[in-house]
C-alpha atoms as a printed R data frame, in Angstrom:
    type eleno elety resid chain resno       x      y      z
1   ATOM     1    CA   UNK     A     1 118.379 35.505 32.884
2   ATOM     2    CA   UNK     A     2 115.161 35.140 30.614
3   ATOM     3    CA   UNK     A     3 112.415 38.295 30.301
4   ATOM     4    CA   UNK     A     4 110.718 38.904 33.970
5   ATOM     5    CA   UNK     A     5 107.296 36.402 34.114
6   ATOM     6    CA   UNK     A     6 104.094 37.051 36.438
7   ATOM     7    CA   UNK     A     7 102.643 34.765 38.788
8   ATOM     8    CA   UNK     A     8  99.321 34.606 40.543
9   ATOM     9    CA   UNK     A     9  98.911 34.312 44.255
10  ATOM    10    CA   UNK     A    10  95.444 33.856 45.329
11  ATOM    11    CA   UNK     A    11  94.981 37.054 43.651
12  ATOM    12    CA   UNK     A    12  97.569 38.891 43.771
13  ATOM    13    CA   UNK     A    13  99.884 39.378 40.925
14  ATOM    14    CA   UNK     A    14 103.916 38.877 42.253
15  ATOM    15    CA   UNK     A    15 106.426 39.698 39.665
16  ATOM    16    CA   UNK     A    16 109.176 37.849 38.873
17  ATOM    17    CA   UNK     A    17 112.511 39.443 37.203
18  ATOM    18    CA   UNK     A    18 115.408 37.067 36.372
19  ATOM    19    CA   UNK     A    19 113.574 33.860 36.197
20  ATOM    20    CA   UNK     A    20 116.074 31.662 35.120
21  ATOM    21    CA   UNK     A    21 118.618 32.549 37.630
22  ATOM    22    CA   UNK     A    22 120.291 29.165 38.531
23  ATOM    23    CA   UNK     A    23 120.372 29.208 42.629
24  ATOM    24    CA   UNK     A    24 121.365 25.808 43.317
25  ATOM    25    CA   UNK     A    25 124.107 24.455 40.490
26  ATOM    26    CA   UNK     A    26 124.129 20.697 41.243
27  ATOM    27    CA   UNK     A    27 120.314 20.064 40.541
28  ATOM    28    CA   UNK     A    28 119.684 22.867 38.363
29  ATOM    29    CA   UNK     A    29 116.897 24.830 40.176
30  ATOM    30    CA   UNK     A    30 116.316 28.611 38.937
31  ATOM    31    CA   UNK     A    31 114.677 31.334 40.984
32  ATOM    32    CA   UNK     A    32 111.650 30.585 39.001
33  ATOM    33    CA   UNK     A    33 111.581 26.816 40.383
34  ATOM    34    CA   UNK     A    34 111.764 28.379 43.770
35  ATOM    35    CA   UNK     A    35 108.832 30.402 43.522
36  ATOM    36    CA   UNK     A    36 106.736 27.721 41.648
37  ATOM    37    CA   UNK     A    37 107.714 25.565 44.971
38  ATOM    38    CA   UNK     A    38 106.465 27.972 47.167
39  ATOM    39    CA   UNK     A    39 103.308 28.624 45.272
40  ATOM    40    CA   UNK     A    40 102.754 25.087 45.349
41  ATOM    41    CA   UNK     A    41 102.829 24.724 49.299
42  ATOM    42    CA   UNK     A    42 101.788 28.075 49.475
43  ATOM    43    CA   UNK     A    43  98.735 27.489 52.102
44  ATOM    44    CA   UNK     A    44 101.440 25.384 54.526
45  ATOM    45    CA   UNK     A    45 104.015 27.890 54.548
46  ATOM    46    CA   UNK     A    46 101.265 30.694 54.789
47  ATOM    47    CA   UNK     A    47 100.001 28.518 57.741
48  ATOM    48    CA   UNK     A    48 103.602 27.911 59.633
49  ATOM    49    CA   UNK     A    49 104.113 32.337 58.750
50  ATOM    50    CA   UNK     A    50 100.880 33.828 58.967
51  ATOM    51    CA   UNK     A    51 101.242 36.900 61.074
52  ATOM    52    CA   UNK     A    52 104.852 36.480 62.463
53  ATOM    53    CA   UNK     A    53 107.519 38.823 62.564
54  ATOM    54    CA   UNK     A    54 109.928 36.841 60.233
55  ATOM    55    CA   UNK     A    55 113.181 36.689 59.611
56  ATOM    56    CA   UNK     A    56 114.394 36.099 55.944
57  ATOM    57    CA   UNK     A    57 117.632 34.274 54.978
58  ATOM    58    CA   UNK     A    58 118.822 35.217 51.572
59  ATOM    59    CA   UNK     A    59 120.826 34.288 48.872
60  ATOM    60    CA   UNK     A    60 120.384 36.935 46.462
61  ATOM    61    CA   UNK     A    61 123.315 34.427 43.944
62  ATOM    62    CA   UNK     A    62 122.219 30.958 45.216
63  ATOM    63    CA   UNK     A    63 123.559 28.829 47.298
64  ATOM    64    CA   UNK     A    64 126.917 29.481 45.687
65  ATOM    65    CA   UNK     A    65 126.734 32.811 46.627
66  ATOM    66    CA   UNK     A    66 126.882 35.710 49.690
67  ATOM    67    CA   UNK     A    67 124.098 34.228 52.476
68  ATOM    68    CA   UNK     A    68 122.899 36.647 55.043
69  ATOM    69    CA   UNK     A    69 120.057 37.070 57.523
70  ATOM    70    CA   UNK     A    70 117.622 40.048 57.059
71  ATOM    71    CA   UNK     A    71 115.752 41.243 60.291
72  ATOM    72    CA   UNK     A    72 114.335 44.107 59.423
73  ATOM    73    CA   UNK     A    73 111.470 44.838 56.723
74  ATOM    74    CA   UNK     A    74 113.103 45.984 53.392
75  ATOM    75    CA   UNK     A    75 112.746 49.515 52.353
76  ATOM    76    CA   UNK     A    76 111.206 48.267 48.928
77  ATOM    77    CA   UNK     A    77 107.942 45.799 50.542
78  ATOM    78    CA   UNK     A    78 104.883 46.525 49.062
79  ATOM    79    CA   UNK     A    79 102.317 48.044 51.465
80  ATOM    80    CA   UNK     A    80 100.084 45.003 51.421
81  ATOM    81    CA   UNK     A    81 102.640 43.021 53.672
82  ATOM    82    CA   UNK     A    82 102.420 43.744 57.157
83  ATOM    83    CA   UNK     A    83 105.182 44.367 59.982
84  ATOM    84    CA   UNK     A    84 105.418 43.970 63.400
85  ATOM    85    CA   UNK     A    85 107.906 46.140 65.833
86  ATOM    86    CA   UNK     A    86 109.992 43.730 68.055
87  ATOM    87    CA   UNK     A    87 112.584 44.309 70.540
88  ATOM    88    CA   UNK     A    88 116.027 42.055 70.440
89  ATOM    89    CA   UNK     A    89 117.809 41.088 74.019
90  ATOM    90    CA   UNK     A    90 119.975 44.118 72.948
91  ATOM    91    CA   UNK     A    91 117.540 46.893 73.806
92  ATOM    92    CA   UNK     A    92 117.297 47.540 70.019
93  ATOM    93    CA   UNK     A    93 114.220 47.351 67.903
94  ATOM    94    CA   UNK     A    94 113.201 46.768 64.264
95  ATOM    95    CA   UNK     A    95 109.812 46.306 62.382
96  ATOM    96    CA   UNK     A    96 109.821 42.342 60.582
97  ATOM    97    CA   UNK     A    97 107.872 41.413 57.851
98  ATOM    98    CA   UNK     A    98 104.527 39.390 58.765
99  ATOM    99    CA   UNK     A    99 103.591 37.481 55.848
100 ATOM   100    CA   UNK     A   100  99.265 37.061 55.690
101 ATOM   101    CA   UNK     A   101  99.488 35.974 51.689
102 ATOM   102    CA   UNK     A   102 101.330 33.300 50.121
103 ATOM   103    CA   UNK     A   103 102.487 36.151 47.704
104 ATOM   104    CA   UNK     A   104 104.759 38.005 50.539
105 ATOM   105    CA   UNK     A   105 106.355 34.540 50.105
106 ATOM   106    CA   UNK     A   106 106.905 34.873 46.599
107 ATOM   107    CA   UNK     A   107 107.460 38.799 46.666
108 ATOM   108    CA   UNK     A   108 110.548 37.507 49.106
109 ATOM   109    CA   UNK     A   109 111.270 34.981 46.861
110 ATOM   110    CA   UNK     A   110 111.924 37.406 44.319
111 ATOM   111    CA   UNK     A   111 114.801 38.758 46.211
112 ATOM   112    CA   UNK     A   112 116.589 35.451 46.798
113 ATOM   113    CA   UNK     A   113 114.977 34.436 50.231
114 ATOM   114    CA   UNK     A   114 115.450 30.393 50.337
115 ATOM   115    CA   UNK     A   115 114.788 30.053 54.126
116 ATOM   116    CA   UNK     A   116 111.798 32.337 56.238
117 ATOM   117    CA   UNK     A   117 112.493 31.956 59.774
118 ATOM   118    CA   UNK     A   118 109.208 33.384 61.883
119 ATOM   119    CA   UNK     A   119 109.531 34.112 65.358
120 ATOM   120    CA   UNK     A   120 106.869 32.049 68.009
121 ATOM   121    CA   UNK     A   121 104.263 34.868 68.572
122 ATOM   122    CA   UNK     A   122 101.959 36.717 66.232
123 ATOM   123    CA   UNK     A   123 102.256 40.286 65.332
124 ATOM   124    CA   UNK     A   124  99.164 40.754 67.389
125 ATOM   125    CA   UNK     A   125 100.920 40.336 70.677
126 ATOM   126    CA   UNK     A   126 105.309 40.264 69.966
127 ATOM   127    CA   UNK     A   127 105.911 39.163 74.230
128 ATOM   128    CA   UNK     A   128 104.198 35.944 74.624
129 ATOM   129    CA   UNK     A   129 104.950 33.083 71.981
130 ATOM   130    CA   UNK     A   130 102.465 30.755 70.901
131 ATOM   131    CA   UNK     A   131 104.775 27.513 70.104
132 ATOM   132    CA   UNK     A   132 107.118 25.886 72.370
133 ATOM   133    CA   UNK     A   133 110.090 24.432 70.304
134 ATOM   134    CA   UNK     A   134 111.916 21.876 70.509
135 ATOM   135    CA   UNK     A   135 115.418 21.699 68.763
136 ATOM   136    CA   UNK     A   136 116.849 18.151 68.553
137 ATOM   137    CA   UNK     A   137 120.488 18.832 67.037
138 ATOM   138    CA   UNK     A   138 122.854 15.764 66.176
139 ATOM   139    CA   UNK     A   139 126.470 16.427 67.467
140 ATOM   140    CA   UNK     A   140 129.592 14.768 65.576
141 ATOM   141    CA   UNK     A   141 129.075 10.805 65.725
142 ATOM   142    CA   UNK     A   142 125.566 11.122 65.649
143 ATOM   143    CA   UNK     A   143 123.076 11.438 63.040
144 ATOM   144    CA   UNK     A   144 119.215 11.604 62.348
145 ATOM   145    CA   UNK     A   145 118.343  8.259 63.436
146 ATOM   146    CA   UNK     A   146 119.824  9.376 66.662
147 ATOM   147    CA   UNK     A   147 117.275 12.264 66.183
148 ATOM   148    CA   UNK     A   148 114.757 10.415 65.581
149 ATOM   149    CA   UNK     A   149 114.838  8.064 68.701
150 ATOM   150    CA   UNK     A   150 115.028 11.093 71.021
151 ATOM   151    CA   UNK     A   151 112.093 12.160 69.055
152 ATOM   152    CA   UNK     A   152 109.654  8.808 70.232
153 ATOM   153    CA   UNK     A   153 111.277  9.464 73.868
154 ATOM   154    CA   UNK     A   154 110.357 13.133 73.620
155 ATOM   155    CA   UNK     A   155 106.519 13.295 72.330
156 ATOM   156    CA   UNK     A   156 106.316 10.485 76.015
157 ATOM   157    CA   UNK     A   157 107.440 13.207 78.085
158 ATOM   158    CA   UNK     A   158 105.462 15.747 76.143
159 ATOM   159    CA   UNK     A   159 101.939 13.587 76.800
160 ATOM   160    CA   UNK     A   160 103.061 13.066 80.814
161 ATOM   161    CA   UNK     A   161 103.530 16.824 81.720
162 ATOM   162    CA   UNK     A   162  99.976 18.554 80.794
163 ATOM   163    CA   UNK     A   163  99.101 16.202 77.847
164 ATOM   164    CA   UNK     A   164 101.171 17.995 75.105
165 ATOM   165    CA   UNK     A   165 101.198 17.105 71.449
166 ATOM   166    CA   UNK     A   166 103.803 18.221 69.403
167 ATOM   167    CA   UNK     A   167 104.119 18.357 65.754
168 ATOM   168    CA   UNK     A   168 107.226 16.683 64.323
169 ATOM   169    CA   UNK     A   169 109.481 18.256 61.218
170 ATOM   170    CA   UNK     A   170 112.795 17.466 59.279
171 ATOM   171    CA   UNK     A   171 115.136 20.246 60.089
172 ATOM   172    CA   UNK     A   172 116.181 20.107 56.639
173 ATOM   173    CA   UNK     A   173 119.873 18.996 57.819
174 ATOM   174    CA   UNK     A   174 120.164 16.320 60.006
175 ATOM   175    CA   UNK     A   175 118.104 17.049 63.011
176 ATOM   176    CA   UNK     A   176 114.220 16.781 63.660
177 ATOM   177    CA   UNK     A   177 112.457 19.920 65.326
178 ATOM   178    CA   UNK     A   178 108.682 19.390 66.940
179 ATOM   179    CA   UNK     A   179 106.568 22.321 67.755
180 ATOM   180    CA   UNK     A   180 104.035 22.637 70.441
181 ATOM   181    CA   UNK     A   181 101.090 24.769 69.775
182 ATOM   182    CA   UNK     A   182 100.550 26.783 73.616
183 ATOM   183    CA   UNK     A   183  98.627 29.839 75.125
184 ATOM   184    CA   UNK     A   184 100.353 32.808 74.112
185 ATOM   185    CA   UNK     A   185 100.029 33.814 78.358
186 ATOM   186    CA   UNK     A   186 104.094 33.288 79.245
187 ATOM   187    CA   UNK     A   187 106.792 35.151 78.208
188 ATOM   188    CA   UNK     A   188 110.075 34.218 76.464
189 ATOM   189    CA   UNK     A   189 111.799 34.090 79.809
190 ATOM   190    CA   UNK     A   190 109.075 31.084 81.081
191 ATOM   191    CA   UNK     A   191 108.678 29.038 77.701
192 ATOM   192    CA   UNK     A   192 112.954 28.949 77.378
193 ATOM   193    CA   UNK     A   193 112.377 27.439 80.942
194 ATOM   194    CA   UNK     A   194 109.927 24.983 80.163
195 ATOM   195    CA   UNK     A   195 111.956 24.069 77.252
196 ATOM   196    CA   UNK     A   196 115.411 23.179 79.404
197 ATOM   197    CA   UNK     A   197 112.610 21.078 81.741
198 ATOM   198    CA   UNK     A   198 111.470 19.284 78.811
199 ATOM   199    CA   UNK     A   199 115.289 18.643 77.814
200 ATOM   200    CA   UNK     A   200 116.615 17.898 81.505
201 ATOM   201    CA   UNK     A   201 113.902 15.346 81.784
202 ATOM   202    CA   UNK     A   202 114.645 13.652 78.042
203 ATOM   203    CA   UNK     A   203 118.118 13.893 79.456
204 ATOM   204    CA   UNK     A   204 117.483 12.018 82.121
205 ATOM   205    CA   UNK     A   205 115.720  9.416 80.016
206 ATOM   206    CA   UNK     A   206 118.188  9.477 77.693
207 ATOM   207    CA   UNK     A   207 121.815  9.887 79.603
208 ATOM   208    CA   UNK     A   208 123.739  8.040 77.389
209 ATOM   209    CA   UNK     A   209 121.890  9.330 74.048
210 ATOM   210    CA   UNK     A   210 120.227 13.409 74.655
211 ATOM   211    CA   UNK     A   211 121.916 16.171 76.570
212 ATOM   212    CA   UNK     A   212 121.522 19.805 77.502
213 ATOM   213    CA   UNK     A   213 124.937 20.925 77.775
214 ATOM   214    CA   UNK     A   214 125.361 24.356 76.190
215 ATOM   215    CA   UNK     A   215 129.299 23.783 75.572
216 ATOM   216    CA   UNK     A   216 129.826 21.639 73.069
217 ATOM   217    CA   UNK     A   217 133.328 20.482 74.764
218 ATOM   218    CA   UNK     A   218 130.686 18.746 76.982
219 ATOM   219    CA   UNK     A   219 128.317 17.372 74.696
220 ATOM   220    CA   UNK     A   220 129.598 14.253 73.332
221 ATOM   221    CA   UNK     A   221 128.478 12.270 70.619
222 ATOM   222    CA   UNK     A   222 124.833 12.861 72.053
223 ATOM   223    CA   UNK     A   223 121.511 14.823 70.705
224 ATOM   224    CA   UNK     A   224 121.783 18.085 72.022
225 ATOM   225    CA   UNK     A   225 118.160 19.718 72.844
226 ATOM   226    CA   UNK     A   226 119.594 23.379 72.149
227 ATOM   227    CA   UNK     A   227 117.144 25.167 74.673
228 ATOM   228    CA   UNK     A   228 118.560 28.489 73.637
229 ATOM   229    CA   UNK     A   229 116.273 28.237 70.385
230 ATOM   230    CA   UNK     A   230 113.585 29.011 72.690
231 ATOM   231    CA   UNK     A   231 114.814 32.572 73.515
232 ATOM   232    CA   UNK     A   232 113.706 36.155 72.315
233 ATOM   233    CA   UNK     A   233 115.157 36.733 69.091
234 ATOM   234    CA   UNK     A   234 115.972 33.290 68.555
235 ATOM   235    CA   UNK     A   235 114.023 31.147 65.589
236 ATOM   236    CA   UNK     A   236 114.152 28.101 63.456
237 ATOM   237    CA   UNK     A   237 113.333 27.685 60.029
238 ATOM   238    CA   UNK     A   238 109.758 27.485 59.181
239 ATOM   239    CA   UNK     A   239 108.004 24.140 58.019
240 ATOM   240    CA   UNK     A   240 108.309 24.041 53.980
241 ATOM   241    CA   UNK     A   241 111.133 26.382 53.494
242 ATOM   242    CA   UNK     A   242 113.796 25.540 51.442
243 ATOM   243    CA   UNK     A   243 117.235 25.628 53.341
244 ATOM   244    CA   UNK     A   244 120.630 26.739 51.584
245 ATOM   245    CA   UNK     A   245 122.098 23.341 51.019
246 ATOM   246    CA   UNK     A   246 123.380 22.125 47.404
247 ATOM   247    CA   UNK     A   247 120.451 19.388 47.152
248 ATOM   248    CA   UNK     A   248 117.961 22.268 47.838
249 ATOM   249    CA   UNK     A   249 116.196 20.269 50.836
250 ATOM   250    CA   UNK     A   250 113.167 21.650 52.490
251 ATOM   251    CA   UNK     A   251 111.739 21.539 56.099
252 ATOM   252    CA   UNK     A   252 109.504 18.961 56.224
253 ATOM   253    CA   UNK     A   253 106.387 18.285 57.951
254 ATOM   254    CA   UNK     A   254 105.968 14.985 59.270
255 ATOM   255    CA   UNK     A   255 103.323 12.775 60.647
256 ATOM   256    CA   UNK     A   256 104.264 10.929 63.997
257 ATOM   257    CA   UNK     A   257 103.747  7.718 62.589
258 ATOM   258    CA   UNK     A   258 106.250  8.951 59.259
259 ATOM   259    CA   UNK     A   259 109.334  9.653 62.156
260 ATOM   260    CA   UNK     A   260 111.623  7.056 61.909
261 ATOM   261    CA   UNK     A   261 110.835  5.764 58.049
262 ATOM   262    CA   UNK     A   262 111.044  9.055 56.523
263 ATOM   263    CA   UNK     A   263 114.346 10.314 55.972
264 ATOM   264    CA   UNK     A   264 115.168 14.241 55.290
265 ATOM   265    CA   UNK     A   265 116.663 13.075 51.762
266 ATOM   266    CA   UNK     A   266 113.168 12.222 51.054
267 ATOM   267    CA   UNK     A   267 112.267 16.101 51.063
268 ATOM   268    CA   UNK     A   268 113.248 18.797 48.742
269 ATOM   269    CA   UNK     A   269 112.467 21.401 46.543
270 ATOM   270    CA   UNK     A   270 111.627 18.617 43.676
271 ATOM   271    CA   UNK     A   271 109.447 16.338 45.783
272 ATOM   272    CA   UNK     A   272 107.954 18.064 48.452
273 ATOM   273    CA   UNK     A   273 104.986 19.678 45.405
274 ATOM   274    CA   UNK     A   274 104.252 16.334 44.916
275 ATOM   275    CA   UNK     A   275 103.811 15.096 48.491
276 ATOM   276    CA   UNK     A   276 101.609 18.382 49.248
277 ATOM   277    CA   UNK     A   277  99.293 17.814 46.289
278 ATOM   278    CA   UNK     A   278  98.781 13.986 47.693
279 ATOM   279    CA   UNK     A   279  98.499 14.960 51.478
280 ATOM   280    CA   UNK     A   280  98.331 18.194 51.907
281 ATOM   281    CA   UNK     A   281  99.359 20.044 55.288
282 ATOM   282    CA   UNK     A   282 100.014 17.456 57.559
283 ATOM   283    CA   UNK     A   283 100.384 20.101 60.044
284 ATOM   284    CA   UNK     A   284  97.316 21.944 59.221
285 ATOM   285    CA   UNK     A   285  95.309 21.248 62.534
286 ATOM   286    CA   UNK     A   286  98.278 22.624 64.854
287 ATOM   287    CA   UNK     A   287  96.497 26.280 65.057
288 ATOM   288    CA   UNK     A   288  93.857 24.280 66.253
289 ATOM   289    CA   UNK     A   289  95.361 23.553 69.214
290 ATOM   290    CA   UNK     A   290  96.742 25.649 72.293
291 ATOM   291    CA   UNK     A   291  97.967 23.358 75.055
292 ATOM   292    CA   UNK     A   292  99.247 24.862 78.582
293 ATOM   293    CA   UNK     A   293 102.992 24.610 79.889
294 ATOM   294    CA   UNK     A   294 101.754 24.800 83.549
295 ATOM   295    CA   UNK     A   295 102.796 21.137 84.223
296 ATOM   296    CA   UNK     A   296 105.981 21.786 81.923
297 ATOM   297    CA   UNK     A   297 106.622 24.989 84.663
298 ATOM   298    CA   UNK     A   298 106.012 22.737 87.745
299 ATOM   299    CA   UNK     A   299 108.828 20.031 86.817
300 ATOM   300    CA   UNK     A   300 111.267 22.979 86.099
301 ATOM   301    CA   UNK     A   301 110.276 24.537 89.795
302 ATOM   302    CA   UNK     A   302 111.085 20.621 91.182
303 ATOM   303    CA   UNK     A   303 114.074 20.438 88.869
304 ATOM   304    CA   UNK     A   304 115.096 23.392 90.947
305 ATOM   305    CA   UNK     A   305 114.166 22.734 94.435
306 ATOM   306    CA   UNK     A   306 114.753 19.027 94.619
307 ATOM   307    CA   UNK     A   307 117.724 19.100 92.430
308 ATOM   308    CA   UNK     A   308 119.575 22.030 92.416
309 ATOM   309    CA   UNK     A   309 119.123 22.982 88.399
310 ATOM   310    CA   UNK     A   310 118.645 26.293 88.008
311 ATOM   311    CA   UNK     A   311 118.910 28.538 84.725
312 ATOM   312    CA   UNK     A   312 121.483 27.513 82.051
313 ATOM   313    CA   UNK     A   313 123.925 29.812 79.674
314 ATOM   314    CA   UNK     A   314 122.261 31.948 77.304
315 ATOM   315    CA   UNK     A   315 124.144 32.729 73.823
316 ATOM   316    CA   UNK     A   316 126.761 34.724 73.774
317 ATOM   317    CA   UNK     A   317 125.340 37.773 72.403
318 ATOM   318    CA   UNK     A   318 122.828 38.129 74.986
319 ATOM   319    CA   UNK     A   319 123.196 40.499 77.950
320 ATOM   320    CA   UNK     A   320 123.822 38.578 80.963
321 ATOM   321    CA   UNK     A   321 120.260 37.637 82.147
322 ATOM   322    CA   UNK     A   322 119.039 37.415 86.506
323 ATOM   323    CA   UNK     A   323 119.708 33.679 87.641
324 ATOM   324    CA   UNK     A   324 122.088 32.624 84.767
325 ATOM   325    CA   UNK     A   325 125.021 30.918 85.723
326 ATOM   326    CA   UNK     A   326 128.487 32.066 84.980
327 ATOM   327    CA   UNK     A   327 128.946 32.281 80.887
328 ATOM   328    CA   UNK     A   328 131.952 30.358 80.771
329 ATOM   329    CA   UNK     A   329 133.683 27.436 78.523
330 ATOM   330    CA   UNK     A   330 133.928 24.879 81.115
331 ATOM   331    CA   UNK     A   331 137.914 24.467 80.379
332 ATOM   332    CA   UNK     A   332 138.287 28.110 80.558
333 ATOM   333    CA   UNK     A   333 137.216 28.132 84.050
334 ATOM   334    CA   UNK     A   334 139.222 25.403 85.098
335 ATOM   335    CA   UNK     A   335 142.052 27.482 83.834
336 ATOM   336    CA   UNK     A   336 141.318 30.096 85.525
């Protein structure tokens, strides 16, 4: 596995055993290439993590190998890496890792983290995210063009309720994700609400082309704006990371006018360096930025009154929340 090398993070030294570790076979990446990746976005994944409670996805053998999801803060994290205590929909707790360097990146790159997945709030306040997001996940017979049209359709609605922007990425599959920068001032309940406004109104744009159907039985060969990603304990893989895929692909940060020509193929762990040393972080003015969902929060409260749409399933681990509708598989029911 070659002797253990040191790399410097904006001052801090992050060491690196087992360099040459292969994690993903087909291109021949090591654990070394994934850390020299991250170093070389480090200031746009340090801007998509800094000071979230973050989830790490890890594949201590590659992508060959065991994958898992780590919530809480390893035992072994050096002191210098912050935590935040959040609560899950279960009633249980657990402190997260909050990266504030690019070296917590590499430090969890060490341990075969591919993926960081940050929650929508800062560590400062864990109760009141700071990004509305917006999942826009291809079902079988569609694909990311599909995505991507949705996408145009959704940053209209976005600009006609309160004058949102939203910032567009590659999920690093075959969907597109855009974040909205907002006032951390509503809870998880109210933003997952905004979100399923946002969708029903795409939807009704888009009837033949977006839905919000939780069962997939119902979705059909439609984009499915998975409004669920929106609640506590629920996140999506940060802009830059790499995801667990054979071609090592990464999240990608996009440009509005880049949606529709750019293609996630386009973005991995070999060519994204390059792209960030030309341009940058095309996302670096969203923390500039902190828009307000109260128009989002009036078309959900007409949505409701005028229309009869109330709340929609939660996921199935959750404990049944006030106003949801009956958690069951639409041809269950019938069966029943």
């Amino acid at each position: 596995m070659g002797e253990a090398v040191e790399l410097e993070a904006f001052g801090r030294t992050v060491r690196l055993s087992s360099p040459d570790k292969v994690f993903f076979p087909e291109r021949g990446f090591t654990k070394l290439d994934l850390a020299q990746y991250y170093l070389a976005v480090g200031p746009g994944i340090l801007r998509a993590l800094r000071d979230r409670p973050t989830t790490l996805e890890r594949c201590p053998d590659g992508v060959t190998g065991e994958n898992f999801f780590q919530k809480r803060a390893p035992k072994n994290m050096p002191d210098w890496i912050p935590t935040a205590h959040i609560t899950f929909p279960s009633g249980r707790s657990a402190d997260e890792m909050c990266p504030t360097e690019v070296a917590a990146v590499l430090w969890a790159a060490q341990f075969g983290t591919l993926t960081f997945h940050p929650w929508p709030v800062r560590r400062a306040d864990v109760d009141h995210p700071d990004e509305l997001r917006i999942d826009l996940d291809p079902q079988p017979g569609t694909d990311y063009d599909d995505a991507v049209r949705a996408a145009h359709e959704l940053r209209a609605v976005l600009d006609e309720f309160g004058g949102l922007r939203g910032w567009p990425k590659t999920s690093g599959g075959r969907g597109l994700h855009v974040f909205v920068p907002i006032e951390p001032r509503w809870t998880f309940t109210q933003v997952r609400r905004a979100a399923i406004a946002v969708g029903r109104e795409l939807e009704r744009r888009m009837p033949e082309q977006v839905t919000t159907k939780w069962w997939k039985e119902e979705r059909g060969e439609r984009i499915f704006v998975d409004y669920n990603q929106t609640a506590r304990d629920r996140t999506i893989a940060s802009a830059y990371s790499v995801r667990p895929h054979a071609h090592a692909p990464v999240s990608a940060p996009l440009k509005w006018e880049e949606v529709g020509d750019a293609h996630p193929r386009d973005f991995d762990l070999a060519t994204m360096p390059g792209r960030f040393a030309q341009l940058g972080d095309v996302h670096a003015d969203m923390d500039d930025h902190a828009f307000s969902l109260d128009a989002l929060l009036e078309l959900a409260t007409r949505d409701e009154h005028e229309h009869g749409l109330g709340d929609l399933p939660y996921p199935p681990e959750y404990p049944k929340m006030p106003g949801e509708p009956r958690r069951v598989q639409p041809s269950r029911a019938r069966k029943a």
